[in-house]
Amino acid sequence: MEMLLSTKGITICLFFFVLSLAAAIEIPLSVAQLPTITEQSHAQVAYPFDEDFTIKCEARGNPQPTFNWTKDGKPFDLLSDPRIVPSNNSGTFVIQNRGIITNFQGKYRCFASNLLGTAMSEEIELIVPSVPKFPKEKIEPLDVEHGDSVILHCNPPKGIPPLHIYWMNIDLQHIPQDERVSMSLKGDLYFANVEENDSRSDYCCFAAFPRLRTIVQKMPMTLKVSRFKHANDSGSPNAAVTKANFIKERKPKLLIPPESAGSSSSVTVIKGGVLLLECIAEGLPTPHLSWVKVTGNLPKDEPETENFGKILKIDQVTAADEGTYQCTASNPMGRAKHEFHVHVEEPPRWVKEPEGGVYSVGTNLVLLCEAIGNPEPTIQWKLNGMPIDSRTFRGRISAREISLTNLQLQDSAVYQCEASNKHGTILASANVNVLNIAPLILTSDGENYATVVGYSAFLHCEIFASPAADIRWTKDDSIEPLSTLRYELNKNGTLEIKETKKEDSGSYACWAANSVGKRAITANLDIRDATKLVVTPKNPRVLKSHSILLKCQSEYDSHLKHSFKLSWRKDGDELPVNSTEDGRIILDRDTLFISSVMLEDQGVYTCVASTSLDSVTAESQLIVLDVPDPPEDLQLSENQNRSVRLSWKAGANHNSPINESIIEFEENRWEPGRWQELTRTPGNDTTTLLSLAPYMNYQFRVVSVNAVGRSPPSKPSLRYATPPAAPDKNPENIRVEASEPNEMVMKWEPLKPAERNGPGLEYKVSWRQRGVEADWNEEMVKKHSLILRNTPTFVPYEIKVQAVNNLGSGPEPNVTIGYSGEDVPDAAPSGVSVDIVNSTLVKVFWFGIPRDRVRGHLRGYKVSWWKTKSMLDGKRHHPEKHFLTFVGDRNYGMIPGLEPFSEFRLTVLAYNAKGDGPESSPVVFETPEGVPEQPHFLRILNFDKDSVTLSWGLPKKANGHLTGYILQYQIINETHEIGPLNDVSVTNRSTLSWRLSGLSSSTKYKFYVKACTVKGCGKPVTEEGLTMAQGTYAGIYDGISTQGWFIGLMCAIALLTLLLLTICFVRRNKGGKYSVKEKEDLHPDPEAQSIKDEIFGEYSDSDEKPLKGSLQSINGDIKATESADSLVDYGEGEHGMFNEDGSFIGAYSGSKEKGSVESTGSSTATFPLHA
């Protein structure tokens, strides 16, 4: 069995300890002992509605006690009445509520006796109340005169308190009470003086007994009030009443206490009770009651009065309340007084009660008994329930003490001390047990204990012995008692081992011995590992509305696994499993998850781990971060024309310091409802001086900013209006925009509302032609633009714009230079010449036009060209214009993307913002031959075991006179290894097939064919095939090519291809865009490719990349043409731009009907350019 042990204690070393058990522990019931009353009834009421009444008396002792009773001091036989039902082995009996039970009323006492002595209970009073009733009587009516005093007596019947008395009418409505009419403590109704409206015939007194559940009513009483009998001499009824009142007026007279009691009386009150002093007076006018304490200390608080000042009430009476109190009844006619001499008494209470215990033979006994009370209590000693006769008692006896020496076994007895005065009796008993027995160890032998490292262990050894026993503890096989500082022997025999260690585990023995004998028991102690906890993360800081997961990591002894429990607390209060109705806080054993964290989630979260042996906690403080609360209490001060001081109180920062405050303003003159930022203040500043603009009706608000974000704005401040003033600044960004020739449009940025400074804002515009001595022209405008007409074309003007309002003008404005309207250039460039760079690229030179012929700002030059005929076949071409734009004042440009071996014409023009000038005279030039495009196709007509026949088509564009073809082939395998590249030169340009022999059988080959001109060879077309094995045929076209179904399939494919090509052609005519790679495939140009490779870097995106080992051989025939031209030499077409990867966007435009910016046919460039 494992037992939960308490926490660490204070280290005390005890080597040997002797226990005195006289009053230390309870005597085991197995030991012979005196009777002891364990339970008894107290004063009891026999209510008529109860079925029975139980009077208890229970006692224990060895031998088992027997019981007898007395009633009113005389023996009472429980068998004397059949309605009494006694209990077996108990003194308790039940009285059944049948018939008349008043004879059971009285004071009972229980006696429990055995061979050693007799125990006695306190007196038990049984009250049998009668049913309260008012006597049936005839009450004569009271006939009194106006102003007389009257008393209506209630005289309630006797009953069990509390008693509540009410005066009501027959309709059960309360009789109104006030200073004139009131009820006394005894229940009588007093009239200080009567009035005619007091007349009624249904004054009823009701007495309520709550404990008896009874309310009884007295017979109704009649009160008749008449006017003064001798008032007939008066002439009017009012005069009669007034005269009667005058005759009845009298000074107060006390009715309670009555005059017969004299001017003073004595009152006795029990300490701790309630003091009620009552004075009721009659008189006319109605007397007023007041109270004063004449002697003794004044009460700490003003005494409480009730019943319209007629009762003085003091709760919880103490000795300080003793003294003389005086009540005074007064009216204009005089006063009456009475003094109450209050005496505070109390029933007996113990100062020292006799204490019994266990005594060994030969020891001495002293019993003390002392009680106080007022009056002084009398003390009476009893032995076994009987008065002690001092003549026969062998010891000494006095009022407060009994003593015996050399106690013997026969001296065992129950001593009773009874203290009495007129307010009550108290009883105290002392059991004196004289015993001589060997030690009894009450703790079980072989008990198993366990604790954790660092805690205290408690090994119990509860002993009863007489004489007292010596106790010592040993460990394991040692016979030496435990004596280090960590061991402490408690009075009850328990061994405490402080700050336990693992080596404290083992077997312990408790030894007890006295002069009669000795005993021993063993106990086993196990030391477990202490439980450890850590909560992560430690003290996290979380943004509001975010989530947090707290994890409680624990370590505990494996033996404590089944008792291990985890729970969570927040700020000391345990968190239920479902902490929030919406499931926002989720507990899952060792984890605590909070979603959408709120400000109220902030606090200290504690993980509590408990086992059967220990309990540990680990904490983590959750700090919730949020934007600040809005600032409050905005105040304006230090009011000036152009400034005001704004102060505010910062809101809560929610655990993130305020970095700055943003002051915003709203003005209702120009932009009502629009809040704008005015300034910012750093840190925790809560005041700033604001610079303001004139003629504004401001209100301000403040936004606080911390690391989390911005607070909601504060409530707006009061409005603050600034007076108007002249403008502080002039318009900015004065400019002349493009317009018609002989016209000039001047524009500027208008002043913002906050810059107007006053009403009546206008702009004074001044201008004059630059370089001409003339006066300024001026005009006032309200808009922010002005148009001048009939101006010379493109002439510079000096322009000024000044802000003016009703209060004055702004500062002197700066002068801005602007030009009047432009016109298109009226001259063409001259000296146009062309240098051939290669078959697709030329460089154009020209002389720019004079500056005065530009008639505006020169934007640049445009070069236009068009192909006139092919040099290969001499065919004329329909002119399809292309152009490039060269920005700025320059005299040359590069024209790329030309078709080789063709004749072209070229013109140059200047342009400005207004448009293009006239073109120069056309210049004719021819491009040289270039390398051809790749052959249209390559097919393997048949394969033999060592030979193959190849067939190819003409290149789509020869770009010059074909000189022949280069045929190449090499062995390829499934691996990366390839064979050497073999060349065959076909010099007859009309040859379109060739038979290769000397090939290896059952071998896969790759074949290349490229066309050549005097400029070199173009890109190859490729095909792969496998030679036949011995006796087989592997040509991919032989056999099936003569089958009818194959011929039909090929025709269908050809028709479908033609349809797709037609669709693509239509889409291109509508303006489709193609990438540079597509253009290169359609219009290959080795020379252009060479320049592209040199200027832009290598570009390759072919699906037919050469294999390893063959790249150099295949490309080796194409020689690059050197070019030293920079990119700035190239012009800009409508889409002369580059992609992010360096590829060209768009194409050069052909000058069709509307100058289409999309390219078609041969107008495409072969590589990207940029001017």
PDB file of N, CA, C and O in Angstrom, residues 33 159 200 228 233 251 264 289 315 340-342 440 485 555 567 630 760 866 974 1167:
ATOM      1  N   GLN A  33     -11.885   0.496  30.145  1.00  0.00           N
ATOM      2  CA  GLN A  33     -11.914   1.934  30.330  1.00  0.00           C
ATOM      3  C   GLN A  33     -13.277   2.370  30.832  1.00  0.00           C
ATOM      4  O   GLN A  33     -14.275   1.664  30.693  1.00  0.00           O
ATOM      5  N   GLY A 159     -46.956  30.765  24.818  1.00  0.00           N
ATOM      6  CA  GLY A 159     -46.559  29.818  23.777  1.00  0.00           C
ATOM      7  C   GLY A 159     -45.042  29.835  23.604  1.00  0.00           C
ATOM      8  O   GLY A 159     -44.325  30.578  24.275  1.00  0.00           O
ATOM      9  N   ARG A 200     -63.542  53.130  15.634  1.00  0.00           N
ATOM     10  CA  ARG A 200     -63.846  51.962  14.806  1.00  0.00           C
ATOM     11  C   ARG A 200     -64.228  50.809  15.719  1.00  0.00           C
ATOM     12  O   ARG A 200     -63.902  50.797  16.900  1.00  0.00           O
ATOM     13  N   PHE A 228     -65.886  67.137  22.832  1.00  0.00           N
ATOM     14  CA  PHE A 228     -65.973  67.600  24.219  1.00  0.00           C
ATOM     15  C   PHE A 228     -67.441  67.826  24.613  1.00  0.00           C
ATOM     16  O   PHE A 228     -68.186  68.484  23.889  1.00  0.00           O
ATOM     17  N   ASP A 233     -71.536  75.700  24.333  1.00  0.00           N
ATOM     18  CA  ASP A 233     -71.571  77.155  24.493  1.00  0.00           C
ATOM     19  C   ASP A 233     -70.963  77.874  23.308  1.00  0.00           C
ATOM     20  O   ASP A 233     -71.164  79.055  23.110  1.00  0.00           O
ATOM     21  N   LYS A 251     -49.238  68.085  29.782  1.00  0.00           N
ATOM     22  CA  LYS A 251     -47.859  67.665  29.630  1.00  0.00           C
ATOM     23  C   LYS A 251     -47.772  66.136  29.577  1.00  0.00           C
ATOM     24  O   LYS A 251     -48.718  65.434  29.974  1.00  0.00           O
ATOM     25  N   SER A 264     -37.354  55.597  38.539  1.00  0.00           N
ATOM     26  CA  SER A 264     -36.283  54.721  38.019  1.00  0.00           C
ATOM     27  C   SER A 264     -36.672  53.272  38.242  1.00  0.00           C
ATOM     28  O   SER A 264     -37.536  52.964  39.061  1.00  0.00           O
ATOM     29  N   LEU A 289     -40.148  61.306  22.170  1.00  0.00           N
ATOM     30  CA  LEU A 289     -39.276  60.524  23.044  1.00  0.00           C
ATOM     31  C   LEU A 289     -37.819  60.707  22.636  1.00  0.00           C
ATOM     32  O   LEU A 289     -37.482  60.694  21.440  1.00  0.00           O
ATOM     33  N   ASP A 315     -27.792  45.539  20.519  1.00  0.00           N
ATOM     34  CA  ASP A 315     -27.496  44.132  20.216  1.00  0.00           C
ATOM     35  C   ASP A 315     -26.151  43.742  20.813  1.00  0.00           C
ATOM     36  O   ASP A 315     -25.271  44.573  21.035  1.00  0.00           O
ATOM     37  N   PHE A 340     -33.374  54.004  33.689  1.00  0.00           N
ATOM     38  CA  PHE A 340     -33.233  52.537  33.720  1.00  0.00           C
ATOM     39  C   PHE A 340     -31.817  52.230  34.170  1.00  0.00           C
ATOM     40  O   PHE A 340     -30.838  52.647  33.516  1.00  0.00           O
ATOM     41  N   HIS A 341     -31.694  51.499  35.273  1.00  0.00           N
ATOM     42  CA  HIS A 341     -30.393  51.046  35.757  1.00  0.00           C
ATOM     43  C   HIS A 341     -30.146  49.655  35.177  1.00  0.00           C
ATOM     44  O   HIS A 341     -30.772  48.678  35.606  1.00  0.00           O
ATOM     45  N   VAL A 342     -29.279  49.598  34.176  1.00  0.00           N
ATOM     46  CA  VAL A 342     -29.053  48.356  33.425  1.00  0.00           C
ATOM     47  C   VAL A 342     -27.899  47.595  34.054  1.00  0.00           C
ATOM     48  O   VAL A 342     -26.799  48.152  34.246  1.00  0.00           O
ATOM     49  N   LEU A 440       0.750  -1.252  23.336  1.00  0.00           N
ATOM     50  CA  LEU A 440      -0.063  -1.723  22.214  1.00  0.00           C
ATOM     51  C   LEU A 440       0.284  -0.858  21.004  1.00  0.00           C
ATOM     52  O   LEU A 440       0.142   0.372  21.045  1.00  0.00           O
ATOM     53  N   LEU A 485      20.516  14.234  11.614  1.00  0.00           N
ATOM     54  CA  LEU A 485      19.688  15.445  11.619  1.00  0.00           C
ATOM     55  C   LEU A 485      18.449  15.305  10.752  1.00  0.00           C
ATOM     56  O   LEU A 485      17.483  16.036  10.933  1.00  0.00           O
ATOM     57  N   GLU A 555       8.087  14.539 -16.874  1.00  0.00           N
ATOM     58  CA  GLU A 555       8.812  13.300 -16.563  1.00  0.00           C
ATOM     59  C   GLU A 555       8.338  12.832 -15.194  1.00  0.00           C
ATOM     60  O   GLU A 555       8.246  13.637 -14.266  1.00  0.00           O
ATOM     61  N   SER A 567      -3.451  18.768 -15.422  1.00  0.00           N
ATOM     62  CA  SER A 567      -4.554  19.734 -15.545  1.00  0.00           C
ATOM     63  C   SER A 567      -3.943  21.109 -15.792  1.00  0.00           C
ATOM     64  O   SER A 567      -2.744  21.319 -15.604  1.00  0.00           O
ATOM     65  N   PRO A 630      -7.602  53.541 -28.631  1.00  0.00           N
ATOM     66  CA  PRO A 630      -7.562  54.911 -29.162  1.00  0.00           C
ATOM     67  C   PRO A 630      -7.256  55.915 -28.064  1.00  0.00           C
ATOM     68  O   PRO A 630      -7.679  55.753 -26.917  1.00  0.00           O
ATOM     69  N   GLY A 760     -11.716  83.930 -52.439  1.00  0.00           N
ATOM     70  CA  GLY A 760     -11.495  84.672 -53.677  1.00  0.00           C
ATOM     71  C   GLY A 760     -10.199  84.330 -54.375  1.00  0.00           C
ATOM     72  O   GLY A 760      -9.537  85.215 -54.931  1.00  0.00           O
ATOM     73  N   TRP A 866      11.958  49.139 -98.668  1.00  0.00           N
ATOM     74  CA  TRP A 866      11.089  48.145 -99.283  1.00  0.00           C
ATOM     75  C   TRP A 866      11.840  47.398-100.366  1.00  0.00           C
ATOM     76  O   TRP A 866      12.771  47.926-100.985  1.00  0.00           O
ATOM     77  N   GLU A 974      22.043   3.030 -79.077  1.00  0.00           N
ATOM     78  CA  GLU A 974      21.135   3.402 -77.983  1.00  0.00           C
ATOM     79  C   GLU A 974      21.896   4.085 -76.855  1.00  0.00           C
ATOM     80  O   GLU A 974      21.320   4.759 -76.034  1.00  0.00           O
ATOM     81  N   PHE A1167      16.489  38.593 -85.925  1.00  0.00           N
ATOM     82  CA  PHE A1167      17.024  38.652 -84.561  1.00  0.00           C
ATOM     83  C   PHE A1167      16.601  39.977 -83.944  1.00  0.00           C
ATOM     84  O   PHE A1167      16.296  40.935 -84.657  1.00  0.00           O
TER      85      PHE A1167
END
